[in-house]
Amino acid sequence: MFDINNLLRENIKRLVPYSSARDEYHGEARVFLDANENSFGSPLNQPYNRYPDPLQTEVKKRLSGIKGVPVPNIFLGNGSDEAIDVLFRSFCNPGIDNVILVPPTYGMYQVSANINDVEVKNIPLTEDYQLNLDGIAEAIDKNTKLIFICSPNNPTGNSIDRTDIETLLANFEGIVVVDEAYINFSRQKTFIQELTEYANLVVLQTLSKAWGLAGLRIGMAFASEEIIEVMNKVKPPYNINEASQQLALEALQNIERVNDWIKQTLVERDILVLNLKEFEFVLDIYPSDSNFILVKTNNARAIYNFLVAKGIIVRDRSKVELCEGCLRITVGTPTENLLLIKTLQDFNE
Ligand SMILES: *Cc1c(COP(=O)(O)O)cnc(C)c1O
């Protein structure tokens, strides 16, 4: 049923990727005179005078051990935002093809679609922030290439029903992208385990959230070898710089520290919810599987401005469809959360 050749843009099928010096020869050598680098060194005491590994093999090996996914099924992007863009450029013909989004959701899908001149069919989530499967089925046409599902979803915080995502995977002949940026905070299982089951599945994860490496810009896509091969062909050759690769390798050895932070975050999230519930201006707090909560208030803008004046920045999502009156609040350290609550005690409507 799924055939990648029915989905790929013709120019991408024909594409001969850029062949870098590092592609044409890799391995040990006495002297490298093949890439017009500075042979004397770099002003930093690191081998930054050399181009980085275009396929980030060492980082992927370590990720493979952590995630249980073979290296050929892993793509690394300059943030998952690059993986999103590469998917558009690989599969969507500008001005012809379309994708399905399920708002309210992560804003980059829409921006990436706009940049690539790809039509977006918006099928909003239901009132309880789940998929409208009938609406999605009706919207799919022969030019629908990608469906983006963010689970746990940003900005709502909840997980999307697993069986609904499986229904899409089983019935849609295009690609279902499951963005799991917040999976480390979720009670739900990752879809990575389903990669052998569904040829049309792409799972996105990132080092930007639980891993605490937003500044390094490293995102991951997990998919079939044939999809990953295409993504590697389309990406810029040296998309992850050497410093980021080195630092990621080091960071990925600190998994215990990260798991500790995840546990603390979940404890803090529960405390934050209990404390926020006490305020009269808080109308509702949505269940969260993430490191943030969506809080419905009776005056989002005023609360937002009040907090800004006190030096505390949250995200005003009150203008977003289905998020009327809502603020999105990231779970901070215990001290930060306490400061937020203490500050809000001075807010008078
Ligand atoms: C934060 C976030 C990302 C992360 O993007 P990076 O480019 O990897 O930093 C991806 N998807 C969602 C839904 C996010 O909220």
XYZ file of C-alpha atoms and ligand atoms in Angstrom:
364
model
C 0.000 0.000 0.000
C 2.601 2.593 1.043
C 5.029 3.411 -1.746
C 7.479 6.246 -1.142
C 7.805 6.783 -4.899
C 4.172 7.901 -5.079
C 4.915 10.604 -2.529
C 8.330 12.000 -3.386
C 8.708 15.112 -5.522
C 10.095 14.200 -8.958
C 13.072 16.565 -8.580
C 13.976 14.889 -5.275
C 13.718 11.403 -6.802
C 16.190 12.521 -9.478
C 18.386 14.500 -7.073
C 22.086 13.786 -7.031
C 23.066 15.012 -3.558
C 26.002 17.310 -2.952
C 29.069 15.193 -2.467
C 31.384 16.751 0.092
C 35.050 15.999 0.637
C 34.018 14.131 3.806
C 31.583 11.992 1.786
C 34.146 11.049 -0.830
C 36.818 10.054 1.638
C 36.328 9.231 5.279
C 38.628 7.377 7.580
C 42.130 7.896 8.843
C 44.878 9.572 6.838
C 48.184 11.287 7.495
C 47.315 14.475 5.693
C 43.971 15.926 4.675
C 44.310 18.270 1.716
C 40.867 17.673 0.248
C 38.533 20.270 1.751
C 40.335 23.625 1.618
C 40.305 23.820 5.403
C 42.904 25.708 7.423
C 45.614 23.076 7.865
C 47.340 25.019 10.678
C 44.476 24.640 13.113
C 41.680 26.677 14.651
C 42.078 29.647 17.031
C 40.213 27.494 19.577
C 42.044 24.484 20.946
C 39.617 22.119 19.242
C 39.602 20.540 15.771
C 37.107 23.125 14.529
C 39.268 23.764 11.468
C 37.854 20.489 10.111
C 34.395 20.025 8.627
C 32.124 17.896 10.817
C 30.846 14.397 10.017
C 27.929 15.055 7.632
C 26.032 12.012 8.927
C 26.884 12.508 12.646
C 27.689 8.804 13.045
C 29.067 8.920 16.600
C 26.101 10.863 17.976
C 23.692 8.533 16.184
C 25.439 5.451 17.589
C 24.923 6.749 21.109
C 21.306 7.699 20.368
C 20.781 4.266 18.858
C 21.834 2.699 22.154
C 19.487 4.929 24.137
C 16.491 4.735 21.818
C 16.835 1.175 20.546
C 16.653 2.340 16.924
C 19.302 1.301 14.361
C 21.555 4.095 13.057
C 20.149 3.950 9.461
C 16.706 4.804 10.873
C 17.917 8.037 12.513
C 18.117 11.519 10.966
C 19.583 14.467 12.851
C 18.515 18.013 12.122
C 19.538 21.485 13.221
C 16.645 21.257 15.680
C 13.546 19.214 14.832
C 12.475 22.372 13.031
C 14.955 21.447 10.301
C 13.529 17.915 10.102
C 10.064 19.454 9.609
C 11.365 21.672 6.808
C 13.233 18.798 5.140
C 10.005 16.752 5.110
C 8.207 19.570 3.290
C 11.023 19.969 0.775
C 11.218 16.228 0.123
C 7.547 15.392 -0.300
C 5.500 18.528 -1.050
C 5.375 20.158 -4.472
C 4.958 23.919 -3.893
C 1.619 25.221 -5.096
C 0.275 21.696 -5.715
C 0.433 19.465 -2.659
C -1.163 19.937 0.748
C -0.676 18.839 4.355
C -3.117 18.391 7.225
C -2.621 20.164 10.542
C -4.759 19.752 13.655
C -4.730 23.097 15.512
C -4.175 24.232 18.153
C -0.716 22.780 17.667
C 2.966 23.629 17.248
C 3.351 26.748 15.074
C 6.342 25.638 13.005
C 4.302 23.250 10.816
C 2.257 26.159 9.457
C 5.305 28.415 9.034
C 7.271 25.706 7.244
C 4.259 25.061 4.967
C 4.024 28.781 4.175
C 7.740 29.073 3.416
C 7.483 26.104 1.058
C 4.251 27.394 -0.526
C 2.340 24.283 0.530
C -1.405 24.451 1.205
C -2.520 23.690 4.766
C -5.836 22.015 5.530
C -6.666 22.757 9.153
C -8.864 20.204 10.909
C -9.150 21.546 14.478
C -8.940 19.233 17.455
C -12.183 18.453 19.272
C -13.172 20.356 22.441
C -11.226 17.810 24.507
C -8.152 18.300 22.293
C -8.361 14.992 20.419
C -8.327 14.209 16.696
C -11.413 14.725 14.529
C -10.818 11.537 12.520
C -13.886 11.987 10.295
C -12.851 15.541 9.454
C -9.320 14.394 8.636
C -10.592 11.530 6.449
C -12.780 13.985 4.501
C -9.930 16.458 4.021
C -7.473 13.933 2.582
C -7.140 14.074 -1.185
C -4.640 12.728 -3.721
C -2.259 15.623 -3.056
C -2.188 15.239 0.723
C 1.368 14.255 1.565
C 1.851 14.805 5.294
C -0.248 14.843 8.461
C 1.367 16.388 11.549
C 0.299 15.086 14.960
C 1.989 16.567 18.019
C 1.724 14.244 21.034
C 1.966 15.359 23.786
C 0.564 18.411 22.042
C 1.929 21.936 22.279
C 0.245 24.176 23.545
C -2.500 22.004 25.068
C -0.156 19.608 26.921
C -2.235 16.434 26.487
C -1.384 13.249 24.624
C -3.364 12.337 21.522
C -5.229 8.997 21.666
C -2.843 6.294 20.547
C -5.509 4.257 18.747
C -6.551 7.356 16.743
C -2.953 7.860 15.558
C -2.790 4.163 14.672
C -6.001 4.508 12.658
C -4.356 7.299 10.656
C -1.159 5.293 10.181
C -3.115 2.288 8.936
C -5.373 4.190 6.538
C -3.470 7.223 5.222
C -1.186 6.537 2.273
C 0.927 9.607 2.924
C 3.256 10.188 5.836
C 2.095 10.605 9.435
C 4.544 12.731 11.416
C 4.254 12.178 15.173
C 6.082 14.984 16.979
C 7.183 13.684 20.367
C 9.152 16.713 21.583
C 7.628 16.199 25.073
C 7.536 12.381 25.175
C 9.975 12.195 28.118
C 7.331 13.810 30.352
C 4.487 11.597 29.189
C 2.849 8.496 30.623
C 2.299 7.342 27.044
C 4.657 5.075 25.123
C 6.688 6.478 22.268
C 5.703 5.594 18.680
C 9.346 4.688 17.978
C 8.399 1.081 18.720
C 5.931 1.142 15.814
C 8.526 1.988 13.156
C 8.741 -1.640 12.020
C 4.939 -1.767 11.833
C 4.265 1.363 9.737
C 6.327 2.348 6.681
C 4.620 5.770 6.634
C 5.592 6.792 10.183
C 8.047 9.559 11.042
C 8.659 10.194 14.753
C 10.248 13.506 15.752
C 12.060 13.985 19.031
C 14.508 16.616 20.207
C 17.347 17.307 22.624
C 15.820 20.759 23.230
C 13.347 19.964 26.019
C 13.957 17.208 28.623
C 17.606 16.885 27.574
C 18.223 20.569 28.300
C 20.143 21.291 25.100
C 17.939 23.779 23.244
C 21.012 25.907 22.547
C 22.825 23.145 20.643
C 20.008 22.752 18.076
C 19.738 18.990 17.684
C 16.492 17.346 16.644
C 15.880 13.737 15.673
C 13.668 12.017 13.150
C 13.123 8.255 13.307
C 11.697 6.514 10.249
C 12.195 3.751 7.677
C 15.607 3.597 6.016
C 14.148 4.811 2.717
C 12.629 7.932 4.291
C 15.824 8.665 6.257
C 17.899 8.267 3.059
C 15.796 10.901 1.328
C 16.036 13.284 4.286
C 19.825 12.899 4.341
C 19.964 13.698 0.643
C 17.899 16.881 1.029
C 19.455 18.341 4.206
C 22.379 20.784 4.029
C 25.575 18.650 4.042
C 27.023 19.877 7.360
C 23.786 20.635 9.194
C 25.043 19.760 12.698
C 28.218 21.638 13.574
C 31.224 19.967 15.196
C 30.811 21.705 18.571
C 27.202 20.533 18.840
C 28.129 16.976 17.865
C 30.900 16.830 20.473
C 28.781 18.344 23.214
C 25.802 16.112 22.403
C 28.025 13.025 22.646
C 29.122 14.158 26.088
C 25.618 15.110 27.213
C 24.104 11.805 26.129
C 26.215 10.107 28.815
C 24.360 12.044 31.515
C 21.041 10.256 31.117
C 20.629 9.762 34.879
C 20.794 13.486 35.525
C 18.190 14.067 32.825
C 15.894 11.370 34.226
C 16.204 13.003 37.633
C 15.121 16.354 36.211
C 12.171 14.711 34.489
C 10.991 13.234 37.817
C 11.442 16.594 39.555
C 9.570 18.353 36.766
C 6.568 16.034 37.158
C 6.516 16.568 40.938
C 6.762 20.342 40.457
C 4.051 20.262 37.796
C 1.598 18.682 40.258
C 2.449 21.239 42.958
C 2.062 24.087 40.472
C -1.359 22.812 39.410
C -2.549 22.522 43.034
C -1.369 26.044 43.837
C -2.775 27.632 40.690
C -6.178 26.024 41.289
C -6.518 28.183 44.417
C -6.744 31.403 42.391
C -10.175 32.738 41.507
C -8.983 33.949 38.121
C -7.986 30.399 37.173
C -10.999 28.786 35.500
C -9.430 25.506 34.408
C -6.103 23.703 34.162
C -5.859 21.120 31.423
C -4.301 17.706 32.116
C -0.651 17.751 31.032
C 1.708 15.047 29.805
C 4.382 17.717 29.239
C 6.718 20.075 31.093
C 4.178 22.883 30.822
C 0.542 23.446 31.653
C -2.227 25.243 29.828
C -4.185 27.396 32.248
C -7.566 28.905 31.387
C -8.065 32.260 33.083
C -10.703 34.973 33.053
C -8.227 37.648 31.923
C -5.136 36.205 30.247
C -3.778 39.491 28.882
C -3.943 41.310 32.216
C -2.282 38.443 34.068
C 0.376 38.177 31.371
C 1.147 41.902 31.544
C 1.168 41.858 35.344
C 3.705 39.023 35.332
C 5.889 40.716 32.707
C 6.034 43.807 34.904
C 7.309 41.551 37.707
C 9.932 39.986 35.458
C 8.133 36.663 34.929
C 7.396 35.637 31.355
C 4.754 33.074 30.456
C 3.206 32.462 27.044
C -0.071 34.163 26.184
C -2.015 31.689 24.003
C -5.379 33.416 24.521
C -5.724 34.401 20.857
C -5.302 30.793 19.690
C -8.422 28.912 18.569
C -9.729 26.595 21.351
C -7.301 28.243 23.811
C -9.338 31.369 24.592
C -8.206 32.892 27.903
C -5.276 30.524 28.163
C -1.713 31.018 29.372
C 0.921 28.378 28.756
C 3.259 28.063 31.707
C 6.499 26.075 31.651
C 7.268 24.194 34.862
C 10.273 25.918 36.422
C 12.568 25.079 39.322
C 10.930 24.915 42.782
C 12.155 28.461 43.488
C 10.828 29.807 40.209
C 7.441 28.154 40.675
C 7.159 29.487 44.197
C 7.997 32.981 42.969
C 5.302 32.682 40.296
C 2.664 31.672 42.866
C 3.732 34.356 45.383
C 3.650 36.970 42.648
C 0.206 35.924 41.441
C -1.125 36.347 44.998
C -0.704 40.101 44.425
C -2.699 40.084 41.223
C -6.045 41.824 41.638
C -8.514 41.501 38.804
C 9.956 22.754 21.253
C 9.340 21.907 20.203
C 10.114 21.325 19.211
C 11.598 21.473 19.274
O 12.138 22.025 18.216
P 13.743 22.083 18.110
O 13.884 22.709 16.777
O 14.225 20.660 18.160
O 14.250 22.891 19.240
C 9.514 20.529 18.269
N 8.191 20.300 18.300
C 7.421 20.823 19.269
C 5.994 20.503 19.316
C 7.977 21.648 20.235
O 7.194 22.191 21.174
